[in-house]
PDB file of C-alpha atoms in Angstrom:
ATOM      1  CA  UNK A   1       0.076  -0.231  -0.227  1.00  0.00           C
ATOM      2  CA  UNK A   2       1.322   2.807  -1.178  1.00  0.00           C
ATOM      3  CA  UNK A   3       1.845   6.549   0.929  1.00  0.00           C
ATOM      4  CA  UNK A   4       0.254  10.004   0.051  1.00  0.00           C
ATOM      5  CA  UNK A   5       2.161  13.089   0.980  1.00  0.00           C
ATOM      6  CA  UNK A   6      -0.184  15.272   1.615  1.00  0.00           C
ATOM      7  CA  UNK A   7       0.489  18.784  -0.789  1.00  0.00           C
ATOM      8  CA  UNK A   8       0.563  20.614   2.184  1.00  0.00           C
ATOM      9  CA  UNK A   9       3.399  18.638   3.236  1.00  0.00           C
ATOM     10  CA  UNK A  10       5.039  19.278  -0.342  1.00  0.00           C
ATOM     11  CA  UNK A  11       4.465  23.268   0.094  1.00  0.00           C
ATOM     12  CA  UNK A  12       6.412  22.959   3.935  1.00  0.00           C
ATOM     13  CA  UNK A  13       9.481  20.793   2.084  1.00  0.00           C
ATOM     14  CA  UNK A  14       9.137  22.891  -0.691  1.00  0.00           C
ATOM     15  CA  UNK A  15       9.722  26.283   1.428  1.00  0.00           C
ATOM     16  CA  UNK A  16      12.037  24.662   3.445  1.00  0.00           C
ATOM     17  CA  UNK A  17      14.205  23.529   1.312  1.00  0.00           C
ATOM     18  CA  UNK A  18      14.442  27.258  -0.802  1.00  0.00           C
ATOM     19  CA  UNK A  19      15.275  28.154   2.247  1.00  0.00           C
ATOM     20  CA  UNK A  20      18.350  26.877   2.752  1.00  0.00           C
ATOM     21  CA  UNK A  21      19.383  26.624  -0.797  1.00  0.00           C
ATOM     22  CA  UNK A  22      18.134  29.681  -2.706  1.00  0.00           C
ATOM     23  CA  UNK A  23      21.329  31.467  -0.363  1.00  0.00           C
ATOM     24  CA  UNK A  24      23.461  28.953  -1.051  1.00  0.00           C
ATOM     25  CA  UNK A  25      22.808  29.130  -5.036  1.00  0.00           C
ATOM     26  CA  UNK A  26      23.322  32.683  -4.577  1.00  0.00           C
ATOM     27  CA  UNK A  27      26.462  33.103  -3.145  1.00  0.00           C
ATOM     28  CA  UNK A  28      27.616  30.229  -5.172  1.00  0.00           C
ATOM     29  CA  UNK A  29      27.102  32.013  -8.220  1.00  0.00           C
ATOM     30  CA  UNK A  30      28.627  35.473  -6.266  1.00  0.00           C
ATOM     31  CA  UNK A  31      31.870  33.482  -6.095  1.00  0.00           C
ATOM     32  CA  UNK A  32      31.758  32.373  -9.553  1.00  0.00           C
ATOM     33  CA  UNK A  33      32.624  36.044 -11.414  1.00  0.00           C
ATOM     34  CA  UNK A  34      35.321  37.381 -12.696  1.00  0.00           C
ATOM     35  CA  UNK A  35      36.945  39.620 -10.243  1.00  0.00           C
ATOM     36  CA  UNK A  36      37.794  42.217 -13.265  1.00  0.00           C
ATOM     37  CA  UNK A  37      34.952  42.045 -15.481  1.00  0.00           C
ATOM     38  CA  UNK A  38      32.564  40.663 -12.632  1.00  0.00           C
ATOM     39  CA  UNK A  39      30.999  38.367 -15.348  1.00  0.00           C
ATOM     40  CA  UNK A  40      30.286  34.830 -14.996  1.00  0.00           C
ATOM     41  CA  UNK A  41      31.683  32.155 -14.744  1.00  0.00           C
ATOM     42  CA  UNK A  42      34.957  31.068 -13.296  1.00  0.00           C
ATOM     43  CA  UNK A  43      36.696  29.494 -10.774  1.00  0.00           C
ATOM     44  CA  UNK A  44      39.681  31.599 -10.405  1.00  0.00           C
ATOM     45  CA  UNK A  45      38.650  32.229  -6.984  1.00  0.00           C
ATOM     46  CA  UNK A  46      38.055  29.153  -6.226  1.00  0.00           C
ATOM     47  CA  UNK A  47      41.676  28.866  -7.215  1.00  0.00           C
ATOM     48  CA  UNK A  48      42.754  31.521  -5.360  1.00  0.00           C
ATOM     49  CA  UNK A  49      41.964  30.463  -2.009  1.00  0.00           C
ATOM     50  CA  UNK A  50      43.010  26.962  -2.239  1.00  0.00           C
ATOM     51  CA  UNK A  51      46.272  28.769  -3.661  1.00  0.00           C
ATOM     52  CA  UNK A  52      47.202  31.158  -0.903  1.00  0.00           C
ATOM     53  CA  UNK A  53      49.689  29.453   2.096  1.00  0.00           C
ATOM     54  CA  UNK A  54      47.353  31.286   4.758  1.00  0.00           C
ATOM     55  CA  UNK A  55      44.106  29.060   4.234  1.00  0.00           C
ATOM     56  CA  UNK A  56      46.717  25.943   4.610  1.00  0.00           C
ATOM     57  CA  UNK A  57      47.917  27.597   7.430  1.00  0.00           C
ATOM     58  CA  UNK A  58      44.464  28.520   9.360  1.00  0.00           C
ATOM     59  CA  UNK A  59      43.370  24.926   7.865  1.00  0.00           C
ATOM     60  CA  UNK A  60      46.412  23.472   9.682  1.00  0.00           C
ATOM     61  CA  UNK A  61      46.151  25.312  13.100  1.00  0.00           C
ATOM     62  CA  UNK A  62      42.076  25.523  13.763  1.00  0.00           C
ATOM     63  CA  UNK A  63      42.478  21.083  13.525  1.00  0.00           C
ATOM     64  CA  UNK A  64      45.483  21.153  15.770  1.00  0.00           C
ATOM     65  CA  UNK A  65      42.927  22.917  18.177  1.00  0.00           C
ATOM     66  CA  UNK A  66      40.490  20.615  17.616  1.00  0.00           C
ATOM     67  CA  UNK A  67      42.940  17.911  18.057  1.00  0.00           C
ATOM     68  CA  UNK A  68      43.541  19.238  21.669  1.00  0.00           C
ATOM     69  CA  UNK A  69      40.470  19.903  22.457  1.00  0.00           C
ATOM     70  CA  UNK A  70      38.579  16.922  21.117  1.00  0.00           C
ATOM     71  CA  UNK A  71      41.559  15.067  23.838  1.00  0.00           C
ATOM     72  CA  UNK A  72      41.004  17.152  26.658  1.00  0.00           C
ATOM     73  CA  UNK A  73      37.328  16.996  26.650  1.00  0.00           C
ATOM     74  CA  UNK A  74      37.265  13.123  26.328  1.00  0.00           C
ATOM     75  CA  UNK A  75      39.896  13.042  28.373  1.00  0.00           C
ATOM     76  CA  UNK A  76      38.207  15.300  31.233  1.00  0.00           C
ATOM     77  CA  UNK A  77      34.468  13.434  30.527  1.00  0.00           C
ATOM     78  CA  UNK A  78      34.534  10.012  29.566  1.00  0.00           C
ATOM     79  CA  UNK A  79      35.993   8.940  33.270  1.00  0.00           C
ATOM     80  CA  UNK A  80      33.437  11.069  34.948  1.00  0.00           C
ATOM     81  CA  UNK A  81      30.278  10.516  33.449  1.00  0.00           C
ATOM     82  CA  UNK A  82      31.253   6.970  33.616  1.00  0.00           C
ATOM     83  CA  UNK A  83      31.496   7.488  37.378  1.00  0.00           C
ATOM     84  CA  UNK A  84      28.678   9.539  37.238  1.00  0.00           C
ATOM     85  CA  UNK A  85      26.500   7.122  35.526  1.00  0.00           C
ATOM     86  CA  UNK A  86      27.873   4.059  37.677  1.00  0.00           C
ATOM     87  CA  UNK A  87      28.196   5.921  41.386  1.00  0.00           C
ATOM     88  CA  UNK A  88      26.565   8.720  41.487  1.00  0.00           C
ATOM     89  CA  UNK A  89      23.795   9.383  39.049  1.00  0.00           C
ATOM     90  CA  UNK A  90      22.096  12.071  41.291  1.00  0.00           C
ATOM     91  CA  UNK A  91      25.016  14.269  39.937  1.00  0.00           C
ATOM     92  CA  UNK A  92      23.661  13.640  36.946  1.00  0.00           C
ATOM     93  CA  UNK A  93      21.155  16.734  37.104  1.00  0.00           C
ATOM     94  CA  UNK A  94      23.854  19.220  37.753  1.00  0.00           C
ATOM     95  CA  UNK A  95      26.780  18.428  35.502  1.00  0.00           C
ATOM     96  CA  UNK A  96      23.569  18.696  33.064  1.00  0.00           C
ATOM     97  CA  UNK A  97      23.209  22.443  34.376  1.00  0.00           C
ATOM     98  CA  UNK A  98      26.576  23.417  34.233  1.00  0.00           C
ATOM     99  CA  UNK A  99      26.753  22.061  30.846  1.00  0.00           C
ATOM    100  CA  UNK A 100      24.437  24.783  29.552  1.00  0.00           C
ATOM    101  CA  UNK A 101      25.868  27.958  31.149  1.00  0.00           C
ATOM    102  CA  UNK A 102      28.091  28.119  28.203  1.00  0.00           C
ATOM    103  CA  UNK A 103      25.053  28.250  26.295  1.00  0.00           C
ATOM    104  CA  UNK A 104      24.073  31.574  28.080  1.00  0.00           C
ATOM    105  CA  UNK A 105      27.945  33.081  28.269  1.00  0.00           C
ATOM    106  CA  UNK A 106      28.907  34.699  25.499  1.00  0.00           C
ATOM    107  CA  UNK A 107      31.878  34.226  23.844  1.00  0.00           C
ATOM    108  CA  UNK A 108      33.460  37.671  24.646  1.00  0.00           C
ATOM    109  CA  UNK A 109      32.717  37.234  28.054  1.00  0.00           C
ATOM    110  CA  UNK A 110      33.849  33.912  28.547  1.00  0.00           C
ATOM    111  CA  UNK A 111      37.570  35.286  26.955  1.00  0.00           C
ATOM    112  CA  UNK A 112      38.187  38.245  29.195  1.00  0.00           C
ATOM    113  CA  UNK A 113      37.951  36.355  31.666  1.00  0.00           C
ATOM    114  CA  UNK A 114      40.146  33.657  30.618  1.00  0.00           C
ATOM    115  CA  UNK A 115      42.488  36.412  29.976  1.00  0.00           C
ATOM    116  CA  UNK A 116      42.087  37.935  33.193  1.00  0.00           C
ATOM    117  CA  UNK A 117      43.020  34.092  34.480  1.00  0.00           C
ATOM    118  CA  UNK A 118      45.280  32.788  32.297  1.00  0.00           C
ATOM    119  CA  UNK A 119      47.382  36.142  31.467  1.00  0.00           C
ATOM    120  CA  UNK A 120      50.364  34.985  34.577  1.00  0.00           C
ATOM    121  CA  UNK A 121      51.099  32.254  32.795  1.00  0.00           C
ATOM    122  CA  UNK A 122      54.171  30.897  30.893  1.00  0.00           C
ATOM    123  CA  UNK A 123      54.176  32.259  27.116  1.00  0.00           C
ATOM    124  CA  UNK A 124      54.080  28.570  25.589  1.00  0.00           C
ATOM    125  CA  UNK A 125      50.172  28.466  26.606  1.00  0.00           C
ATOM    126  CA  UNK A 126      49.321  31.499  27.031  1.00  0.00           C
ATOM    127  CA  UNK A 127      50.875  33.178  23.876  1.00  0.00           C
ATOM    128  CA  UNK A 128      50.346  30.010  21.341  1.00  0.00           C
ATOM    129  CA  UNK A 129      47.266  28.864  20.074  1.00  0.00           C
ATOM    130  CA  UNK A 130      47.643  25.643  20.910  1.00  0.00           C
ATOM    131  CA  UNK A 131      47.758  26.410  24.236  1.00  0.00           C
ATOM    132  CA  UNK A 132      45.303  29.324  25.067  1.00  0.00           C
ATOM    133  CA  UNK A 133      42.603  28.150  22.596  1.00  0.00           C
ATOM    134  CA  UNK A 134      41.882  24.391  24.149  1.00  0.00           C
ATOM    135  CA  UNK A 135      41.277  25.790  27.151  1.00  0.00           C
ATOM    136  CA  UNK A 136      38.749  28.169  25.820  1.00  0.00           C
ATOM    137  CA  UNK A 137      37.369  25.634  23.301  1.00  0.00           C
ATOM    138  CA  UNK A 138      36.717  23.120  25.771  1.00  0.00           C
ATOM    139  CA  UNK A 139      34.338  25.023  27.909  1.00  0.00           C
ATOM    140  CA  UNK A 140      32.510  25.896  23.946  1.00  0.00           C
ATOM    141  CA  UNK A 141      32.474  22.456  23.576  1.00  0.00           C
ATOM    142  CA  UNK A 142      31.208  21.106  26.711  1.00  0.00           C
ATOM    143  CA  UNK A 143      27.530  21.379  25.973  1.00  0.00           C
ATOM    144  CA  UNK A 144      27.955  19.228  22.442  1.00  0.00           C
ATOM    145  CA  UNK A 145      30.650  16.553  23.618  1.00  0.00           C
ATOM    146  CA  UNK A 146      28.493  15.739  27.454  1.00  0.00           C
ATOM    147  CA  UNK A 147      25.026  15.648  25.678  1.00  0.00           C
ATOM    148  CA  UNK A 148      26.520  13.165  22.835  1.00  0.00           C
ATOM    149  CA  UNK A 149      28.412  11.110  25.553  1.00  0.00           C
ATOM    150  CA  UNK A 150      25.671  10.923  28.075  1.00  0.00           C
ATOM    151  CA  UNK A 151      22.791   9.497  25.254  1.00  0.00           C
ATOM    152  CA  UNK A 152      25.876   7.510  24.769  1.00  0.00           C
ATOM    153  CA  UNK A 153      25.929   6.066  28.017  1.00  0.00           C
ATOM    154  CA  UNK A 154      22.457   5.899  28.566  1.00  0.00           C
ATOM    155  CA  UNK A 155      21.499   3.465  25.336  1.00  0.00           C
ATOM    156  CA  UNK A 156      24.057   0.796  27.163  1.00  0.00           C
ATOM    157  CA  UNK A 157      23.981  -1.386  30.373  1.00  0.00           C
ATOM    158  CA  UNK A 158      27.133  -0.013  32.326  1.00  0.00           C
ATOM    159  CA  UNK A 159      26.589  -1.656  34.941  1.00  0.00           C
ATOM    160  CA  UNK A 160      26.506  -5.172  33.532  1.00  0.00           C
ATOM    161  CA  UNK A 161      28.841  -4.563  31.742  1.00  0.00           C
ATOM    162  CA  UNK A 162      31.137  -2.910  34.614  1.00  0.00           C
ATOM    163  CA  UNK A 163      30.585  -6.192  36.638  1.00  0.00           C
ATOM    164  CA  UNK A 164      31.503  -8.616  33.612  1.00  0.00           C
ATOM    165  CA  UNK A 165      34.408  -7.052  32.551  1.00  0.00           C
ATOM    166  CA  UNK A 166      35.584  -6.938  36.267  1.00  0.00           C
ATOM    167  CA  UNK A 167      34.660 -10.561  37.148  1.00  0.00           C
ATOM    168  CA  UNK A 168      36.729 -10.944  34.442  1.00  0.00           C
ATOM    169  CA  UNK A 169      39.525  -9.463  36.015  1.00  0.00           C
ATOM    170  CA  UNK A 170      40.092  -6.191  34.781  1.00  0.00           C
ATOM    171  CA  UNK A 171      40.881  -3.180  35.968  1.00  0.00           C
ATOM    172  CA  UNK A 172      38.665  -0.124  36.287  1.00  0.00           C
ATOM    173  CA  UNK A 173      40.947   1.462  33.240  1.00  0.00           C
ATOM    174  CA  UNK A 174      40.641  -1.370  31.256  1.00  0.00           C
ATOM    175  CA  UNK A 175      36.939  -1.570  31.417  1.00  0.00           C
ATOM    176  CA  UNK A 176      36.584   1.723  30.766  1.00  0.00           C
ATOM    177  CA  UNK A 177      38.850   1.774  27.442  1.00  0.00           C
ATOM    178  CA  UNK A 178      38.057  -1.595  25.963  1.00  0.00           C
ATOM    179  CA  UNK A 179      34.808  -2.126  27.398  1.00  0.00           C
ATOM    180  CA  UNK A 180      32.767   0.899  27.667  1.00  0.00           C
ATOM    181  CA  UNK A 181      34.607   3.332  25.047  1.00  0.00           C
ATOM    182  CA  UNK A 182      33.600   0.718  22.171  1.00  0.00           C
ATOM    183  CA  UNK A 183      30.163   0.640  23.330  1.00  0.00           C
ATOM    184  CA  UNK A 184      29.527   4.390  22.741  1.00  0.00           C
ATOM    185  CA  UNK A 185      31.995   4.878  20.059  1.00  0.00           C
ATOM    186  CA  UNK A 186      29.172   6.724  18.327  1.00  0.00           C
ATOM    187  CA  UNK A 187      28.726   9.523  20.818  1.00  0.00           C
ATOM    188  CA  UNK A 188      32.052  10.136  20.769  1.00  0.00           C
ATOM    189  CA  UNK A 189      32.195  10.582  17.219  1.00  0.00           C
ATOM    190  CA  UNK A 190      29.583  12.682  17.395  1.00  0.00           C
ATOM    191  CA  UNK A 191      31.137  14.974  20.299  1.00  0.00           C
ATOM    192  CA  UNK A 192      34.503  14.942  18.178  1.00  0.00           C
ATOM    193  CA  UNK A 193      32.944  15.906  15.335  1.00  0.00           C
ATOM    194  CA  UNK A 194      30.733  18.569  16.066  1.00  0.00           C
ATOM    195  CA  UNK A 195      33.469  19.716  18.251  1.00  0.00           C
ATOM    196  CA  UNK A 196      35.484  20.419  15.259  1.00  0.00           C
ATOM    197  CA  UNK A 197      32.629  21.922  13.702  1.00  0.00           C
ATOM    198  CA  UNK A 198      32.725  24.884  16.677  1.00  0.00           C
ATOM    199  CA  UNK A 199      36.550  25.211  16.321  1.00  0.00           C
ATOM    200  CA  UNK A 200      36.012  25.600  12.296  1.00  0.00           C
ATOM    201  CA  UNK A 201      33.476  28.615  13.071  1.00  0.00           C
ATOM    202  CA  UNK A 202      34.465  30.072  16.386  1.00  0.00           C
ATOM    203  CA  UNK A 203      35.768  33.432  15.864  1.00  0.00           C
ATOM    204  CA  UNK A 204      35.589  36.090  18.706  1.00  0.00           C
ATOM    205  CA  UNK A 205      37.818  34.387  21.177  1.00  0.00           C
ATOM    206  CA  UNK A 206      40.641  33.772  18.788  1.00  0.00           C
ATOM    207  CA  UNK A 207      40.122  37.030  16.957  1.00  0.00           C
ATOM    208  CA  UNK A 208      40.471  38.834  20.628  1.00  0.00           C
ATOM    209  CA  UNK A 209      43.309  36.725  21.093  1.00  0.00           C
ATOM    210  CA  UNK A 210      44.981  37.187  17.900  1.00  0.00           C
ATOM    211  CA  UNK A 211      45.274  33.973  16.738  1.00  0.00           C
ATOM    212  CA  UNK A 212      45.642  33.168  13.224  1.00  0.00           C
ATOM    213  CA  UNK A 213      42.890  30.291  12.656  1.00  0.00           C
ATOM    214  CA  UNK A 214      40.259  29.458  10.332  1.00  0.00           C
ATOM    215  CA  UNK A 215      37.225  31.425  11.377  1.00  0.00           C
ATOM    216  CA  UNK A 216      39.934  34.624  11.672  1.00  0.00           C
ATOM    217  CA  UNK A 217      41.213  33.955   7.741  1.00  0.00           C
ATOM    218  CA  UNK A 218      37.830  33.476   6.215  1.00  0.00           C
ATOM    219  CA  UNK A 219      36.702  36.974   7.838  1.00  0.00           C
ATOM    220  CA  UNK A 220      39.949  38.579   6.778  1.00  0.00           C
ATOM    221  CA  UNK A 221      39.297  37.063   3.151  1.00  0.00           C
ATOM    222  CA  UNK A 222      35.949  38.244   3.743  1.00  0.00           C
ATOM    223  CA  UNK A 223      36.597  42.591   4.607  1.00  0.00           C
ATOM    224  CA  UNK A 224      39.246  42.755   1.535  1.00  0.00           C
ATOM    225  CA  UNK A 225      38.422  40.552  -1.418  1.00  0.00           C
ATOM    226  CA  UNK A 226      34.936  40.434  -2.376  1.00  0.00           C
ATOM    227  CA  UNK A 227      34.700  37.401  -4.617  1.00  0.00           C
ATOM    228  CA  UNK A 228      36.596  35.135  -3.527  1.00  0.00           C
ATOM    229  CA  UNK A 229      34.973  36.173   0.253  1.00  0.00           C
ATOM    230  CA  UNK A 230      31.971  33.842  -1.368  1.00  0.00           C
ATOM    231  CA  UNK A 231      34.167  31.042  -2.215  1.00  0.00           C
ATOM    232  CA  UNK A 232      36.060  30.557   1.049  1.00  0.00           C
ATOM    233  CA  UNK A 233      32.505  31.186   2.920  1.00  0.00           C
ATOM    234  CA  UNK A 234      31.598  27.909   0.589  1.00  0.00           C
ATOM    235  CA  UNK A 235      34.388  26.021   1.664  1.00  0.00           C
ATOM    236  CA  UNK A 236      34.102  26.975   5.541  1.00  0.00           C
ATOM    237  CA  UNK A 237      30.197  25.537   4.920  1.00  0.00           C
ATOM    238  CA  UNK A 238      31.077  22.431   2.981  1.00  0.00           C
ATOM    239  CA  UNK A 239      33.437  21.243   6.072  1.00  0.00           C
ATOM    240  CA  UNK A 240      31.174  21.933   8.526  1.00  0.00           C
ATOM    241  CA  UNK A 241      28.218  20.162   6.652  1.00  0.00           C
ATOM    242  CA  UNK A 242      31.003  17.567   5.192  1.00  0.00           C
ATOM    243  CA  UNK A 243      31.349  16.603   9.397  1.00  0.00           C
ATOM    244  CA  UNK A 244      27.837  16.781   9.874  1.00  0.00           C
ATOM    245  CA  UNK A 245      27.346  14.046   7.163  1.00  0.00           C
ATOM    246  CA  UNK A 246      29.806  12.225   8.415  1.00  0.00           C
ATOM    247  CA  UNK A 247      28.094  11.891  11.988  1.00  0.00           C
ATOM    248  CA  UNK A 248      24.957  11.181  10.408  1.00  0.00           C
ATOM    249  CA  UNK A 249      26.452   8.556   7.919  1.00  0.00           C
ATOM    250  CA  UNK A 250      28.757   6.372  11.054  1.00  0.00           C
ATOM    251  CA  UNK A 251      26.002   6.597  13.794  1.00  0.00           C
ATOM    252  CA  UNK A 252      24.150   4.558  10.891  1.00  0.00           C
ATOM    253  CA  UNK A 253      26.736   2.177   9.935  1.00  0.00           C
ATOM    254  CA  UNK A 254      26.793   1.509  13.838  1.00  0.00           C
ATOM    255  CA  UNK A 255      23.361   1.103  14.033  1.00  0.00           C
ATOM    256  CA  UNK A 256      23.176  -1.243  10.762  1.00  0.00           C
ATOM    257  CA  UNK A 257      26.542  -2.981  13.112  1.00  0.00           C
ATOM    258  CA  UNK A 258      24.510  -3.530  16.133  1.00  0.00           C
ATOM    259  CA  UNK A 259      21.096  -4.533  14.099  1.00  0.00           C
ATOM    260  CA  UNK A 260      22.821  -7.627  12.159  1.00  0.00           C
ATOM    261  CA  UNK A 261      24.463  -8.561  15.257  1.00  0.00           C
TER     262      UNK A 261
END
């Protein structure tokens, strides 16, 4: 029996698609214009961005900072959430409330506070993007990684897995790394990729800290070059959505594997 989509649903789907696709199409056409004549169509703007060493340098800095942020966040939150879910479930609402704080504190307020806290720290930390920025981005990524991991922990029987692991002689470290982590892999990957998306889009903290990251490079191009600005904007959009698609594919494959077993 076929299910027919109502005309009203089709209309709303088309409106939603137009809302997202029309601006992207306009930006694409804008990015394909020649800088001299203003006529369409050329890929020179994309070639200029890709051939710019500053583009790759800023990308490298942002991805290294993102990896540092992911490692620090997972090292802090995985053992914490494991212990909370196993022994201290009453603390879950408290941690959930703390995870909402970065949503209500503006990044400009956060970075001013971090400047005051870390101003006496060594130069290798305070004056380098690989030290200061991960410390700030761990706070920004806290809600996303926390809620991803919390969903992963609540989807498994953590008590049974822990008891089975310890009954076989495994210690706490072995239990976490070889039993718990494989069972929350999808949640870990989702939180990690959301963190990458945050780092690739965060401008305020990097700008005020005067570090050259990918978002500050995008802002520089937008201010100084007309048509290449459209090209770099679409590249940034593509990178962010690539992370989101990876999350969806990874979650679907994990679900299919569990169903197959």
